[in-house]
Short mmCIF file of C-alpha atoms in Angstrom, two decimals:
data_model
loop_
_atom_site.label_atom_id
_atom_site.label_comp_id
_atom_site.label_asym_id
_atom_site.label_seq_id
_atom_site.Cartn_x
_atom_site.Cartn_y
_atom_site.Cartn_z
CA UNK A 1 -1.06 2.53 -25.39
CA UNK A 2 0.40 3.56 -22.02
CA UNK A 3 2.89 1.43 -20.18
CA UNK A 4 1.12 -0.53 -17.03
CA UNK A 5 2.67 0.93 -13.60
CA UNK A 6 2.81 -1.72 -10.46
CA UNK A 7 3.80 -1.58 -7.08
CA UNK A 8 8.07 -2.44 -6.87
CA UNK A 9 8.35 -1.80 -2.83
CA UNK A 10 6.20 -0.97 0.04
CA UNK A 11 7.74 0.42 3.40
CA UNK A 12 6.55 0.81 6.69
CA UNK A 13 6.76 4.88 7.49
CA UNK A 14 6.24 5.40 11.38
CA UNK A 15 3.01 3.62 13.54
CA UNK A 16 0.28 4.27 10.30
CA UNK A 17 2.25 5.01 7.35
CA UNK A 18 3.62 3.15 3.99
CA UNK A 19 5.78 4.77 1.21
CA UNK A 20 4.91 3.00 -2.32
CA UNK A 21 7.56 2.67 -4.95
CA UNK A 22 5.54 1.94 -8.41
CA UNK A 23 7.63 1.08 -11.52
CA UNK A 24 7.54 4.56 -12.95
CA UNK A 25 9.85 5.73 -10.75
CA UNK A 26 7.36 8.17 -8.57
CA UNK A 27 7.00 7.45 -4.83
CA UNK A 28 3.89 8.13 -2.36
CA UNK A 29 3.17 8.22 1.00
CA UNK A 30 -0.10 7.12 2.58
CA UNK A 31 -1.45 7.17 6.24
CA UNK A 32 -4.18 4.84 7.63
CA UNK A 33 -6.95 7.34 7.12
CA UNK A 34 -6.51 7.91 3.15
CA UNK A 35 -6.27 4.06 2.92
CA UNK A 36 -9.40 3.18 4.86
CA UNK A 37 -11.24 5.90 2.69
CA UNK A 38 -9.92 4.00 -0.57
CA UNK A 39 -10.92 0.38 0.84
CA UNK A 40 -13.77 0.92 3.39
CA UNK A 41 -15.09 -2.35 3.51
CA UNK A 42 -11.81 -4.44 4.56
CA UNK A 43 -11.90 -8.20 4.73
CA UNK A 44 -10.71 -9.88 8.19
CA UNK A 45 -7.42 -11.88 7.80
CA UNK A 46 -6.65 -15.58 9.94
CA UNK A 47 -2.65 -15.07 10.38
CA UNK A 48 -0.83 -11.60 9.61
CA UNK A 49 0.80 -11.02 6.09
CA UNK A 50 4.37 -11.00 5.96
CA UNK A 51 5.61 -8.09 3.99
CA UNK A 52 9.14 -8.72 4.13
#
């Protein structure tokens, strides 16, 4: 059975950008537009998440 991968670290990358760390060691970059196409109906939010 193949090991579960999860999300270690998430980083801001410029005005619309995040870098994901997942546990097998392989990084990926994402813009606003590719994550709107992967969640198109989003869910409003009452106070801002802090992602320390």
């Amino acid at each position: 059975m193949a090991e579960e991968i999860h999300i270690l670290k998430v980083e801001k990358d410029g005005e619309d950008g995040l870098i994901v760390t997942f546990s097998d060691g392989t990084k990926a970059g994402y813009v606003v537009e590719e994550l709107l196409l992967l969640r198109p109906l989003r869910e409003t939010v009452k106070e801002p998440v802090d992602s320390n």
